Amino acid sequence: MHMDSALTSVSVATVEFESNGEGTRLVYTEQGAFLDGLDSATSREEGSRGLLSQLEGYLREPAVSA
């Protein structure tokens, strides 16, 4: 990840999808290196939680037929 021209962190994320009854369970694992104190695990976790929350909201919306 970059902020302006500064490299702040590097990470590897793994996303697993598992059958869970009538639904699907998503398991998200991210390993990161945070450089020069410009980024942190806490801020990365907050950002990832926000994105996954938006994805959950989208997936819970009823399907619209064309």
Backbone as numpy.savetxt, mean C-alpha at the origin, in Angstrom:
# Nx Ny Nz CAx CAy CAz Cx Cy Cz
11.54 6.00 -3.61 10.69 7.16 -3.61 11.59 8.39 -3.61
11.17 9.37 -4.37 11.90 10.63 -4.45 11.04 11.78 -3.91
11.67 12.73 -3.28 11.05 14.01 -2.94 11.88 15.05 -3.67
11.27 15.68 -4.65 12.01 16.54 -5.58 13.10 15.69 -6.21
14.35 16.03 -6.08 15.41 15.24 -6.70 16.11 14.32 -5.69
15.66 14.31 -4.43 16.32 13.52 -3.38 15.68 12.14 -3.26
16.51 11.10 -3.31 16.05 9.74 -3.07 15.84 9.58 -1.57
14.60 9.31 -1.15 14.30 9.25 0.28 14.17 7.83 0.80
13.74 6.90 -0.05 13.58 5.53 0.41 13.50 4.59 -0.77
13.76 3.32 -0.46 13.65 2.24 -1.43 12.92 1.11 -0.73
11.97 0.47 -1.42 11.25 -0.62 -0.77 10.87 -1.70 -1.76
10.57 -2.85 -1.19 10.04 -3.99 -1.95 8.73 -4.37 -1.28
7.67 -4.42 -2.06 6.35 -4.77 -1.52 5.88 -6.08 -2.13
5.25 -6.90 -1.30 4.65 -8.15 -1.74 3.17 -8.10 -1.41
2.34 -8.43 -2.39 0.89 -8.45 -2.19 0.42 -9.87 -2.46
-0.24 -10.47 -1.47 -0.77 -11.82 -1.61 -2.29 -11.77 -1.54
-2.95 -12.56 -2.36 -4.40 -12.68 -2.34 -4.73 -14.11 -1.96
-5.55 -14.28 -0.91 -5.92 -15.61 -0.42 -7.43 -15.73 -0.40
-7.94 -16.88 -0.85 -9.37 -17.15 -0.76 -9.76 -17.19 0.71
-10.88 -16.54 1.04 -11.32 -16.45 2.43 -12.84 -16.58 2.45
-13.33 -17.81 2.43 -14.77 -18.01 2.38 -15.33 -17.49 1.08
-16.24 -16.54 1.16 -16.83 -15.96 -0.04 -16.08 -14.73 -0.52
-15.00 -14.39 0.15 -14.24 -13.19 -0.21 -12.78 -13.51 -0.46
-11.98 -12.47 -0.40 -10.54 -12.58 -0.62 -9.82 -11.78 0.46
-8.78 -12.37 1.00 -7.95 -11.70 2.00 -6.70 -11.19 1.31
-6.36 -9.93 1.54 -5.16 -9.33 0.97 -4.12 -9.22 2.09
-2.93 -9.75 1.83 -1.81 -9.64 2.78 -0.75 -8.78 2.11
-0.41 -7.66 2.74 0.55 -6.70 2.19 1.78 -6.66 3.09
2.94 -6.90 2.51 4.19 -6.85 3.25 5.14 -5.92 2.51
5.73 -4.99 3.24 6.68 -4.07 2.61 7.93 -3.97 3.47
9.08 -4.08 2.82 10.36 -3.94 3.49 11.05 -2.74 2.87
11.57 -1.86 3.70 12.14 -0.64 3.15 13.44 -0.21 3.81
14.16 0.61 3.06 15.35 1.29 3.57 15.05 2.78 3.44
15.20 3.50 4.55 14.87 4.93 4.60 16.16 5.72 4.72
16.36 6.63 3.80 17.65 7.29 3.61 17.63 8.73 4.10
18.68 9.15 4.74 18.90 10.56 5.11 17.82 11.18 5.98
16.97 10.37 6.61 15.94 10.90 7.49 14.85 11.69 6.78
14.77 11.60 5.46 13.76 12.35 4.70 12.43 11.61 4.63
12.42 10.33 4.90 11.21 9.51 4.88 11.30 8.60 6.10
10.18 7.98 6.49 10.21 7.09 7.65 9.23 5.94 7.46
9.43 4.90 8.23 8.52 3.76 8.18 7.10 4.19 8.56
6.99 5.10 9.50 5.67 5.57 9.95 4.94 6.29 8.82
5.61 7.19 8.13 4.93 7.91 7.05 4.61 6.98 5.88
5.48 6.01 5.60 5.21 5.05 4.53 4.01 4.20 4.89
3.92 3.74 6.15 2.78 2.94 6.59 1.48 3.73 6.48
1.50 4.99 6.90 0.30 5.83 6.80 -0.15 5.97 5.35
0.79 6.19 4.45 0.46 6.31 3.03 -0.11 5.02 2.47
0.51 3.91 2.82 0.04 2.61 2.33 -1.34 2.29 2.87
-1.56 2.57 4.16 -2.89 2.34 4.74 -3.96 3.18 4.03
-3.63 4.42 3.73 -4.57 5.29 3.02 -4.93 4.74 1.64
-3.91 4.30 0.90 -4.17 3.74 -0.43 -4.99 2.46 -0.36
-4.66 1.59 0.60 -5.42 0.34 0.73 -6.85 0.60 1.19
-7.05 1.60 2.01 -8.39 1.98 2.43 -9.22 2.47 1.24
-8.60 3.26 0.37 -9.30 3.72 -0.83 -9.64 2.54 -1.74
-8.73 1.59 -1.87 -8.99 0.39 -2.68 -10.16 -0.39 -2.10
-10.17 -0.54 -0.78 -11.28 -1.26 -0.12 -12.61 -0.57 -0.42
-12.65 0.75 -0.29 -13.87 1.48 -0.56 -14.35 1.27 -1.99
-13.43 1.32 -2.93 -13.77 1.10 -4.34 -14.33 -0.31 -4.55
-13.67 -1.31 -3.97 -14.10 -2.69 -4.18 -15.44 -3.00 -3.50
-15.79 -2.25 -2.49 -17.08 -2.45 -1.81 -18.25 -1.80 -2.53
-17.97 -0.91 -3.49 -19.04 -0.27 -4.24 -19.74 -1.30 -5.12
-21.07 -1.18 -5.24 -21.78 -2.12 -6.12 -21.33 -1.93 -7.57
-21.28 -3.04 -8.28 -20.89 -3.00 -9.69 -21.97 -2.29 -10.50
-21.55 -1.50 -11.47 -22.48 -0.78 -12.33 -22.48 -1.45 -13.69
-23.67 -1.83 -14.17 -23.78 -2.46 -15.48 -23.74 -1.40 -16.56
-23.10 -1.73 -17.67 -23.01 -0.78 -18.79 -24.22 -0.90 -19.69
